[in-house]
Amino acid sequence: MSKPFKFGFEGDEDVEEDYISGENEGLEVANASAGDPSPAGAAPCLHTLDDLLATLPSKIEYYNITIPSPDHGNITLGRRELFDIRAQLMAEDTALDDSSAAGLSTDDIKPNVYEGGFKTWECSLDLAKYLATQSEFLSQMLTSPCTIVELGAGTALPSQLIFSLLFPKGLISQPPCTTIVLADFNPSVLKLATISNLMLNYQLADGIGPEESGGDIECLDIISEDFQGFLRKCNIEIRAISGSWSPEFSAMALPESSETPNDVLILASETIYSPTSTRTFTETLLNLIRRSEKAGGRARALVAAKKVYFGVGGSVDDFLDVLRELGGEGKVVWTTEGLRNGVGRCILEVTSTANEANTRT
């Protein structure tokens, strides 16, 4: 039976700030087995935005994270507090499923049940910060019909950063049709963290919330209606998918269309920590790239990860081995090498070097 384990970081239990600043020397993992099976029993499920917004409480506690951008100054992203999520889970304990209950524990991850999405991991911050330096690329991409897919989204900081650039005062003044696909193993994470943060950042960008480091903000029905109206006005479609990575998941994330092909940006962070799920993740990643290219679009995929996940078994080297075996290549575009740090981290740009027959479709 799978056992829960913890990433043993000191400091803030939600965002690994000590680790980000280089104060922590590595991972301490308790009660983990490298032989644990990968999540396999959760069929992918598409959730409507109406259903997800209906689960929001009347008020959200949050704090701000600042992402530096060389072209746009500091970009402020709001992120729902973990204690606020836990308070909602406890208030709704009559309807708790296993993943929600796991989110109340002190374990970072419980394989096959809860994949850590309520917390914000440092590689997610790395990826958001990297995207903030890619203004030229994002400007070109977001001025054409495009799709952003974030795998293992959790609190979804990378997608939140891109979403913030779609506001009138952001990078793009009149965005074309943009689809943002947010995927996480747990439906409860999509409801309580992913979509909550999206709604929160809409309100903060619209000047509804306070400008200090954080606080609380109301989530009234009228605000939800305004949010959906904004999405329609700006041609932004939000799609949320829960469940395991699989060919069915890929088809749901990037359905075939006879319309003008979209460019696709695929984002992932902290998704290769377990050797038992690395192959499934890599197959899904390459499948998404190939689906886009087969439809005539261009695809770019960025994967942020620790170089080694001590005590769990995953590593960037193992991921690259599987990637090459399946007909892909990975190039390091950012790394902590040369910085004062503990366990190294990097961001890889992944491309497909083989045809679709080399992986599951």
mmCIF file of C-alpha atoms in Angstrom:
data_model
loop_
_atom_site.group_PDB
_atom_site.id
_atom_site.type_symbol
_atom_site.label_atom_id
_atom_site.label_comp_id
_atom_site.label_asym_id
_atom_site.label_seq_id
_atom_site.Cartn_x
_atom_site.Cartn_y
_atom_site.Cartn_z
ATOM 1 C CA MET A 1 0.000 0.000 0.000
ATOM 2 C CA SER A 2 1.273 3.450 -0.823
ATOM 3 C CA LYS A 3 2.536 5.525 2.063
ATOM 4 C CA PRO A 4 2.538 9.310 2.382
ATOM 5 C CA PHE A 5 5.786 11.217 2.416
ATOM 6 C CA LYS A 6 7.013 14.699 3.128
ATOM 7 C CA PHE A 7 9.482 17.019 1.496
ATOM 8 C CA GLY A 8 11.324 18.034 4.652
ATOM 9 C CA PHE A 9 11.725 21.786 4.241
ATOM 10 C CA GLU A 10 12.042 24.259 7.056
ATOM 11 C CA GLY A 11 10.238 27.580 7.164
ATOM 12 C CA ASP A 12 6.897 28.292 5.534
ATOM 13 C CA GLU A 13 5.029 25.016 5.147
ATOM 14 C CA ASP A 14 3.287 26.275 2.038
ATOM 15 C CA VAL A 15 5.888 27.987 -0.139
ATOM 16 C CA GLU A 16 9.418 26.689 0.219
ATOM 17 C CA GLU A 17 10.951 30.101 0.777
ATOM 18 C CA ASP A 18 13.995 28.848 2.682
ATOM 19 C CA TYR A 19 14.741 26.479 -0.159
ATOM 20 C CA ILE A 20 14.292 29.188 -2.785
ATOM 21 C CA SER A 21 16.845 31.394 -1.069
ATOM 22 C CA GLY A 22 19.327 28.529 -0.821
ATOM 23 C CA GLU A 23 19.081 27.954 2.933
ATOM 24 C CA ASN A 24 18.005 24.322 2.673
ATOM 25 C CA GLU A 25 20.453 21.644 1.612
ATOM 26 C CA GLY A 26 18.097 18.976 0.311
ATOM 27 C CA LEU A 27 14.992 16.865 0.644
ATOM 28 C CA GLU A 28 14.144 14.788 3.678
ATOM 29 C CA VAL A 29 11.544 12.215 2.719
ATOM 30 C CA ALA A 30 9.747 10.080 5.270
ATOM 31 C CA ASN A 31 7.736 6.897 4.690
ATOM 32 C CA ALA A 32 8.198 6.885 0.927
ATOM 33 C CA SER A 33 8.791 3.854 -1.231
ATOM 34 C CA ALA A 34 10.358 4.147 -4.662
ATOM 35 C CA GLY A 35 8.228 1.188 -5.652
ATOM 36 C CA ASP A 36 4.920 2.936 -5.088
ATOM 37 C CA PRO A 37 2.718 2.690 -8.160
ATOM 38 C CA SER A 38 1.957 5.801 -10.142
ATOM 39 C CA PRO A 39 -1.563 7.254 -10.018
ATOM 40 C CA ALA A 40 -3.466 5.013 -12.417
ATOM 41 C CA GLY A 41 -7.047 4.727 -11.300
ATOM 42 C CA ALA A 42 -8.412 8.227 -11.848
ATOM 43 C CA ALA A 43 -10.006 8.669 -15.256
ATOM 44 C CA PRO A 44 -9.605 12.180 -16.687
ATOM 45 C CA CYS A 45 -12.621 14.401 -16.089
ATOM 46 C CA LEU A 46 -13.427 17.813 -17.591
ATOM 47 C CA HIS A 47 -14.884 20.283 -15.086
ATOM 48 C CA THR A 48 -17.008 23.262 -16.048
ATOM 49 C CA LEU A 49 -16.006 26.686 -14.817
ATOM 50 C CA ASP A 50 -19.513 27.187 -13.381
ATOM 51 C CA ASP A 51 -19.121 24.107 -11.171
ATOM 52 C CA LEU A 52 -15.670 25.169 -9.972
ATOM 53 C CA LEU A 53 -16.703 28.730 -9.186
ATOM 54 C CA ALA A 54 -19.722 27.435 -7.278
ATOM 55 C CA THR A 55 -17.375 25.936 -4.665
ATOM 56 C CA LEU A 56 -15.717 29.249 -3.784
ATOM 57 C CA PRO A 57 -16.325 30.547 -0.267
ATOM 58 C CA SER A 58 -17.665 34.057 0.334
ATOM 59 C CA LYS A 59 -14.188 35.302 1.249
ATOM 60 C CA ILE A 60 -10.617 34.200 0.467
ATOM 61 C CA GLU A 61 -7.493 34.822 2.556
ATOM 62 C CA TYR A 62 -4.437 35.381 0.393
ATOM 63 C CA TYR A 63 -0.953 36.821 0.170
ATOM 64 C CA ASN A 64 0.967 38.299 -2.728
ATOM 65 C CA ILE A 65 4.001 36.869 -4.489
ATOM 66 C CA THR A 66 6.180 39.248 -6.495
ATOM 67 C CA ILE A 67 7.641 38.035 -9.790
ATOM 68 C CA PRO A 68 10.357 40.330 -11.203
ATOM 69 C CA SER A 69 10.144 41.071 -14.932
ATOM 70 C CA PRO A 70 12.869 42.975 -16.832
ATOM 71 C CA ASP A 71 10.245 44.457 -19.178
ATOM 72 C CA HIS A 72 7.259 44.992 -16.892
ATOM 73 C CA GLY A 73 8.741 45.683 -13.477
ATOM 74 C CA ASN A 74 7.348 43.592 -10.647
ATOM 75 C CA ILE A 75 4.346 41.415 -11.445
ATOM 76 C CA THR A 76 2.231 40.747 -8.357
ATOM 77 C CA LEU A 77 0.315 37.482 -8.138
ATOM 78 C CA GLY A 78 -2.126 36.669 -5.359
ATOM 79 C CA ARG A 79 -2.188 33.156 -3.974
ATOM 80 C CA ARG A 80 -4.721 31.655 -1.614
ATOM 81 C CA GLU A 81 -3.356 30.856 1.844
ATOM 82 C CA LEU A 82 -3.016 27.167 2.685
ATOM 83 C CA PHE A 83 -4.669 27.652 6.081
ATOM 84 C CA ASP A 84 -7.669 29.171 4.298
ATOM 85 C CA ILE A 85 -7.981 26.108 2.046
ATOM 86 C CA ARG A 86 -7.741 23.838 5.079
ATOM 87 C CA ALA A 87 -10.398 25.862 6.882
ATOM 88 C CA GLN A 88 -12.784 25.334 3.975
ATOM 89 C CA LEU A 89 -11.980 21.610 3.882
ATOM 90 C CA MET A 90 -12.746 21.279 7.580
ATOM 91 C CA ALA A 91 -15.960 23.280 7.227
ATOM 92 C CA GLU A 92 -17.079 20.907 4.490
ATOM 93 C CA ASP A 93 -15.886 17.728 6.200
ATOM 94 C CA THR A 94 -19.142 15.881 5.518
ATOM 95 C CA ALA A 95 -18.176 15.804 1.855
ATOM 96 C CA LEU A 96 -14.450 15.106 2.201
ATOM 97 C CA ASP A 97 -12.995 12.617 -0.251
ATOM 98 C CA ASP A 98 -9.645 10.901 0.318
ATOM 99 C CA SER A 99 -7.697 13.605 -1.503
ATOM 100 C CA SER A 100 -9.319 16.401 0.484
ATOM 101 C CA ALA A 101 -8.649 14.598 3.746
ATOM 102 C CA ALA A 102 -5.038 14.089 2.693
ATOM 103 C CA GLY A 103 -4.773 17.827 2.097
ATOM 104 C CA LEU A 104 -5.483 18.377 5.776
ATOM 105 C CA SER A 105 -2.547 16.229 6.874
ATOM 106 C CA THR A 106 1.080 17.299 7.239
ATOM 107 C CA ASP A 107 2.179 14.980 4.425
ATOM 108 C CA ASP A 108 3.264 16.739 1.253
ATOM 109 C CA ILE A 109 2.127 13.922 -0.997
ATOM 110 C CA LYS A 110 0.132 10.716 -0.644
ATOM 111 C CA PRO A 111 0.716 8.688 -3.825
ATOM 112 C CA ASN A 112 -2.429 7.737 -5.743
ATOM 113 C CA VAL A 113 -4.515 9.958 -3.455
ATOM 114 C CA TYR A 114 -3.137 13.489 -3.124
ATOM 115 C CA GLU A 115 -0.325 14.875 -5.299
ATOM 116 C CA GLY A 116 0.568 17.992 -3.301
ATOM 117 C CA GLY A 117 -1.403 20.564 -5.269
ATOM 118 C CA PHE A 118 -2.540 22.715 -2.334
ATOM 119 C CA LYS A 119 1.028 23.884 -1.754
ATOM 120 C CA THR A 120 3.245 26.043 -3.957
ATOM 121 C CA TRP A 121 6.550 24.398 -4.821
ATOM 122 C CA GLU A 122 9.732 26.285 -5.624
ATOM 123 C CA CYS A 123 10.057 24.941 -9.175
ATOM 124 C CA SER A 124 6.646 26.449 -9.934
ATOM 125 C CA LEU A 125 8.080 29.795 -8.850
ATOM 126 C CA ASP A 126 11.175 29.157 -10.975
ATOM 127 C CA LEU A 127 8.980 28.594 -14.021
ATOM 128 C CA ALA A 128 6.857 31.687 -13.358
ATOM 129 C CA LYS A 129 9.995 33.800 -12.974
ATOM 130 C CA TYR A 130 11.447 32.379 -16.173
ATOM 131 C CA LEU A 131 8.256 33.131 -18.103
ATOM 132 C CA ALA A 132 8.423 36.720 -16.817
ATOM 133 C CA THR A 133 11.698 37.090 -18.753
ATOM 134 C CA GLN A 134 10.161 35.799 -21.990
ATOM 135 C CA SER A 135 8.172 38.881 -22.988
ATOM 136 C CA GLU A 136 9.012 38.714 -26.697
ATOM 137 C CA PHE A 137 8.006 35.064 -26.981
ATOM 138 C CA LEU A 138 4.810 35.518 -24.952
ATOM 139 C CA SER A 139 3.865 38.642 -26.888
ATOM 140 C CA GLN A 140 4.169 36.795 -30.189
ATOM 141 C CA MET A 141 2.277 33.782 -28.889
ATOM 142 C CA LEU A 142 -0.550 35.630 -27.158
ATOM 143 C CA THR A 143 -1.295 37.822 -30.163
ATOM 144 C CA SER A 144 -2.390 34.711 -32.091
ATOM 145 C CA PRO A 145 -4.905 32.010 -31.148
ATOM 146 C CA CYS A 146 -3.097 29.781 -28.672
ATOM 147 C CA THR A 147 -3.506 27.192 -25.943
ATOM 148 C CA ILE A 148 -1.616 27.032 -22.642
ATOM 149 C CA VAL A 149 -1.634 23.659 -20.873
ATOM 150 C CA GLU A 150 -0.273 23.359 -17.328
ATOM 151 C CA LEU A 151 0.254 19.782 -16.165
ATOM 152 C CA GLY A 152 0.147 19.162 -12.423
ATOM 153 C CA ALA A 153 -1.005 22.752 -12.055
ATOM 154 C CA GLY A 154 -1.737 22.923 -8.322
ATOM 155 C CA THR A 155 -1.673 26.607 -7.380
ATOM 156 C CA ALA A 156 -0.727 27.280 -11.039
ATOM 157 C CA LEU A 157 1.635 30.251 -10.641
ATOM 158 C CA PRO A 158 3.038 29.941 -14.207
ATOM 159 C CA SER A 159 -0.465 30.029 -15.714
ATOM 160 C CA GLN A 160 -1.477 32.808 -13.338
ATOM 161 C CA LEU A 161 1.425 34.910 -14.606
ATOM 162 C CA ILE A 162 0.385 34.412 -18.229
ATOM 163 C CA PHE A 163 -3.231 35.122 -17.293
ATOM 164 C CA SER A 164 -2.159 38.436 -15.743
ATOM 165 C CA LEU A 165 -0.600 39.459 -19.068
ATOM 166 C CA LEU A 166 -3.960 39.119 -20.814
ATOM 167 C CA PHE A 167 -5.507 42.015 -18.904
ATOM 168 C CA PRO A 168 -5.930 45.360 -20.719
ATOM 169 C CA LYS A 169 -3.117 46.921 -18.707
ATOM 170 C CA GLY A 170 -0.910 43.869 -19.201
ATOM 171 C CA LEU A 171 1.221 42.708 -22.099
ATOM 172 C CA ILE A 172 -1.680 42.163 -24.497
ATOM 173 C CA SER A 173 -4.351 44.857 -24.860
ATOM 174 C CA GLN A 174 -6.773 42.891 -27.032
ATOM 175 C CA PRO A 175 -5.963 39.169 -26.848
ATOM 176 C CA PRO A 176 -7.291 36.798 -29.501
ATOM 177 C CA CYS A 177 -8.823 33.440 -28.609
ATOM 178 C CA THR A 178 -6.737 32.016 -25.768
ATOM 179 C CA THR A 179 -7.426 28.692 -24.075
ATOM 180 C CA ILE A 180 -5.892 27.938 -20.684
ATOM 181 C CA VAL A 181 -6.044 24.258 -19.695
ATOM 182 C CA LEU A 182 -5.364 23.668 -15.996
ATOM 183 C CA ALA A 183 -4.808 20.038 -15.051
ATOM 184 C CA ASP A 184 -4.292 18.452 -11.655
ATOM 185 C CA PHE A 185 -4.733 14.899 -10.367
ATOM 186 C CA ASN A 186 -7.155 16.055 -7.657
ATOM 187 C CA PRO A 187 -10.515 17.740 -8.368
ATOM 188 C CA SER A 188 -10.403 19.327 -4.910
ATOM 189 C CA VAL A 189 -7.146 21.097 -5.826
ATOM 190 C CA LEU A 190 -8.716 22.522 -8.981
ATOM 191 C CA LYS A 191 -11.696 23.779 -6.974
ATOM 192 C CA LEU A 192 -9.973 25.151 -3.878
ATOM 193 C CA ALA A 193 -6.570 26.260 -5.158
ATOM 194 C CA THR A 194 -6.263 26.511 -8.948
ATOM 195 C CA ILE A 195 -9.509 28.286 -9.832
ATOM 196 C CA SER A 196 -9.514 30.208 -6.558
ATOM 197 C CA ASN A 197 -6.175 31.746 -7.521
ATOM 198 C CA LEU A 198 -7.385 32.560 -11.018
ATOM 199 C CA MET A 199 -10.435 34.352 -9.640
ATOM 200 C CA LEU A 200 -8.291 36.084 -7.036
ATOM 201 C CA ASN A 201 -5.847 37.435 -9.595
ATOM 202 C CA TYR A 202 -8.688 38.685 -11.753
ATOM 203 C CA GLN A 203 -9.958 40.722 -8.821
ATOM 204 C CA LEU A 204 -6.528 42.048 -7.873
ATOM 205 C CA ALA A 205 -5.749 43.070 -11.457
ATOM 206 C CA ASP A 206 -9.132 44.772 -11.660
ATOM 207 C CA GLY A 207 -8.286 46.839 -8.590
ATOM 208 C CA ILE A 208 -10.883 45.175 -6.344
ATOM 209 C CA GLY A 209 -8.490 43.971 -3.667
ATOM 210 C CA PRO A 210 -5.988 45.809 -1.456
ATOM 211 C CA GLU A 211 -2.488 46.486 -2.742
ATOM 212 C CA GLU A 212 -0.529 45.408 0.326
ATOM 213 C CA SER A 213 1.195 42.057 0.767
ATOM 214 C CA GLY A 214 -2.085 40.227 1.257
ATOM 215 C CA GLY A 215 -5.334 40.110 3.147
ATOM 216 C CA ASP A 216 -8.816 38.873 2.398
ATOM 217 C CA ILE A 217 -11.066 39.429 -0.568
ATOM 218 C CA GLU A 218 -14.723 38.718 -1.228
ATOM 219 C CA CYS A 219 -15.885 36.170 -3.794
ATOM 220 C CA LEU A 220 -19.489 37.203 -4.310
ATOM 221 C CA ASP A 221 -21.750 35.791 -7.025
ATOM 222 C CA ILE A 222 -21.736 39.139 -8.807
ATOM 223 C CA ILE A 223 -17.935 39.050 -8.933
ATOM 224 C CA SER A 224 -18.043 35.533 -10.382
ATOM 225 C CA GLU A 225 -20.413 36.811 -13.051
ATOM 226 C CA ASP A 226 -18.095 39.741 -13.794
ATOM 227 C CA PHE A 227 -15.169 37.324 -14.024
ATOM 228 C CA GLN A 228 -16.931 35.131 -16.574
ATOM 229 C CA GLY A 229 -17.999 38.234 -18.496
ATOM 230 C CA PHE A 230 -14.376 39.367 -18.621
ATOM 231 C CA LEU A 231 -13.336 35.961 -19.980
ATOM 232 C CA ARG A 232 -15.939 36.155 -22.745
ATOM 233 C CA LYS A 233 -15.000 39.725 -23.638
ATOM 234 C CA CYS A 234 -11.318 38.836 -23.900
ATOM 235 C CA ASN A 235 -11.904 35.522 -25.739
ATOM 236 C CA ILE A 236 -10.340 33.504 -22.918
ATOM 237 C CA GLU A 237 -11.533 29.956 -22.333
ATOM 238 C CA ILE A 238 -10.658 28.230 -19.060
ATOM 239 C CA ARG A 239 -10.714 24.433 -19.047
ATOM 240 C CA ALA A 240 -9.964 22.303 -15.973
ATOM 241 C CA ILE A 241 -9.158 18.589 -16.053
ATOM 242 C CA SER A 242 -8.631 16.229 -13.132
ATOM 243 C CA GLY A 243 -7.344 12.668 -13.204
ATOM 244 C CA SER A 244 -4.332 10.695 -14.343
ATOM 245 C CA TRP A 245 -2.128 11.354 -17.349
ATOM 246 C CA SER A 246 -3.176 9.135 -20.247
ATOM 247 C CA PRO A 247 -3.981 9.219 -23.986
ATOM 248 C CA GLU A 248 -7.564 10.081 -22.999
ATOM 249 C CA PHE A 249 -6.275 12.998 -20.966
ATOM 250 C CA SER A 250 -4.246 14.279 -23.933
ATOM 251 C CA ALA A 251 -7.284 14.124 -26.224
ATOM 252 C CA MET A 252 -9.313 16.049 -23.642
ATOM 253 C CA ALA A 253 -6.618 18.699 -23.180
ATOM 254 C CA LEU A 254 -6.036 19.228 -26.910
ATOM 255 C CA PRO A 255 -9.131 18.034 -28.787
ATOM 256 C CA GLU A 256 -8.891 17.712 -32.544
ATOM 257 C CA SER A 257 -10.278 20.709 -34.385
ATOM 258 C CA SER A 258 -10.784 21.686 -38.009
ATOM 259 C CA GLU A 259 -10.270 25.343 -37.154
ATOM 260 C CA THR A 260 -7.037 27.293 -37.611
ATOM 261 C CA PRO A 261 -4.341 25.418 -35.647
ATOM 262 C CA ASN A 262 -3.297 26.978 -32.382
ATOM 263 C CA ASP A 263 0.193 27.368 -31.037
ATOM 264 C CA VAL A 264 0.550 25.440 -27.784
ATOM 265 C CA LEU A 265 2.634 26.159 -24.685
ATOM 266 C CA ILE A 266 2.897 23.237 -22.255
ATOM 267 C CA LEU A 267 4.067 23.945 -18.715
ATOM 268 C CA ALA A 268 4.965 21.539 -15.907
ATOM 269 C CA SER A 269 6.814 21.788 -12.611
ATOM 270 C CA GLU A 270 7.678 19.176 -9.969
ATOM 271 C CA THR A 271 6.191 16.394 -12.117
ATOM 272 C CA ILE A 272 9.161 13.987 -12.304
ATOM 273 C CA TYR A 273 9.803 13.356 -8.600
ATOM 274 C CA SER A 274 8.700 9.696 -8.812
ATOM 275 C CA PRO A 275 10.382 7.206 -11.193
ATOM 276 C CA THR A 276 7.146 5.204 -11.383
ATOM 277 C CA SER A 277 5.211 8.066 -12.946
ATOM 278 C CA THR A 278 7.987 9.610 -15.052
ATOM 279 C CA ARG A 279 7.268 7.466 -18.111
ATOM 280 C CA THR A 280 3.538 8.210 -18.067
ATOM 281 C CA PHE A 281 4.221 11.918 -17.689
ATOM 282 C CA THR A 282 6.763 11.877 -20.527
ATOM 283 C CA GLU A 283 4.406 9.984 -22.835
ATOM 284 C CA THR A 284 1.681 12.531 -22.130
ATOM 285 C CA LEU A 285 4.034 15.473 -22.648
ATOM 286 C CA LEU A 286 5.237 14.180 -26.019
ATOM 287 C CA ASN A 287 1.707 13.240 -27.021
ATOM 288 C CA LEU A 288 0.553 16.828 -26.449
ATOM 289 C CA ILE A 289 3.483 18.193 -28.462
ATOM 290 C CA ARG A 290 2.778 15.816 -31.336
ATOM 291 C CA ARG A 291 -0.964 16.449 -31.310
ATOM 292 C CA SER A 292 -0.261 20.149 -31.732
ATOM 293 C CA GLU A 293 2.288 19.661 -34.492
ATOM 294 C CA LYS A 294 0.098 17.127 -36.293
ATOM 295 C CA ALA A 295 -2.676 19.746 -36.395
ATOM 296 C CA GLY A 296 -0.288 22.230 -37.995
ATOM 297 C CA GLY A 297 0.482 24.280 -34.912
ATOM 298 C CA ARG A 298 3.729 25.015 -33.102
ATOM 299 C CA ALA A 299 4.406 23.601 -29.664
ATOM 300 C CA ARG A 300 6.797 24.617 -26.906
ATOM 301 C CA ALA A 301 7.102 22.658 -23.661
ATOM 302 C CA LEU A 302 8.871 23.768 -20.467
ATOM 303 C CA VAL A 303 9.501 21.428 -17.535
ATOM 304 C CA ALA A 304 10.844 22.771 -14.231
ATOM 305 C CA ALA A 305 12.329 20.284 -11.795
ATOM 306 C CA LYS A 306 14.921 19.559 -9.127
ATOM 307 C CA LYS A 307 17.925 17.801 -10.553
ATOM 308 C CA VAL A 308 17.576 15.057 -7.940
ATOM 309 C CA TYR A 309 14.650 14.161 -5.659
ATOM 310 C CA PHE A 310 16.443 12.631 -2.706
ATOM 311 C CA GLY A 311 14.528 9.884 -0.939
ATOM 312 C CA VAL A 312 11.960 9.591 -3.722
ATOM 313 C CA GLY A 313 14.136 8.497 -6.614
ATOM 314 C CA GLY A 314 13.256 10.847 -9.463
ATOM 315 C CA SER A 315 15.848 12.945 -11.279
ATOM 316 C CA VAL A 316 16.343 15.078 -14.363
ATOM 317 C CA ASP A 317 18.828 12.533 -15.758
ATOM 318 C CA ASP A 318 16.271 9.728 -15.497
ATOM 319 C CA PHE A 319 13.639 11.932 -17.131
ATOM 320 C CA LEU A 320 16.012 12.720 -20.013
ATOM 321 C CA ASP A 321 16.743 9.011 -20.477
ATOM 322 C CA VAL A 322 13.038 8.213 -20.779
ATOM 323 C CA LEU A 323 12.502 11.244 -22.997
ATOM 324 C CA ARG A 324 15.166 10.123 -25.483
ATOM 325 C CA GLU A 325 13.829 6.580 -25.451
ATOM 326 C CA LEU A 326 10.399 7.875 -26.438
ATOM 327 C CA GLY A 327 11.694 10.132 -29.190
ATOM 328 C CA GLY A 328 12.180 13.476 -27.476
ATOM 329 C CA GLU A 329 14.976 15.813 -26.446
ATOM 330 C CA GLY A 330 15.446 18.197 -23.541
ATOM 331 C CA LYS A 331 17.590 21.334 -23.461
ATOM 332 C CA VAL A 332 18.394 23.247 -20.272
ATOM 333 C CA VAL A 333 17.231 26.863 -20.637
ATOM 334 C CA TRP A 334 17.677 27.899 -16.991
ATOM 335 C CA THR A 335 19.560 26.457 -14.038
ATOM 336 C CA THR A 336 20.589 27.307 -10.488
ATOM 337 C CA GLU A 337 24.154 26.260 -11.310
ATOM 338 C CA GLY A 338 26.524 28.959 -10.149
ATOM 339 C CA LEU A 339 24.024 30.288 -7.624
ATOM 340 C CA ARG A 340 24.235 29.773 -3.870
ATOM 341 C CA ASN A 341 21.849 26.900 -3.496
ATOM 342 C CA GLY A 342 21.268 23.421 -2.110
ATOM 343 C CA VAL A 343 19.737 20.851 -4.428
ATOM 344 C CA GLY A 344 20.082 22.093 -7.999
ATOM 345 C CA ARG A 345 17.033 23.027 -10.062
ATOM 346 C CA CYS A 346 16.595 23.634 -13.764
ATOM 347 C CA ILE A 347 14.080 24.311 -16.516
ATOM 348 C CA LEU A 348 14.134 22.140 -19.629
ATOM 349 C CA GLU A 349 12.672 22.922 -23.024
ATOM 350 C CA VAL A 350 11.326 19.671 -24.458
ATOM 351 C CA THR A 351 10.907 18.890 -28.136
ATOM 352 C CA SER A 352 9.811 15.832 -30.096
ATOM 353 C CA THR A 353 12.380 14.284 -32.425
ATOM 354 C CA ALA A 354 10.315 11.329 -33.579
ATOM 355 C CA ASN A 355 6.963 10.755 -35.172
ATOM 356 C CA GLU A 356 3.768 9.942 -33.349
ATOM 357 C CA ALA A 357 4.271 6.195 -33.664
ATOM 358 C CA ASN A 358 7.041 6.265 -31.083
ATOM 359 C CA THR A 359 4.674 6.962 -28.207
ATOM 360 C CA ARG A 360 1.117 6.248 -27.166
ATOM 361 C CA THR A 361 -1.496 8.500 -28.701
#
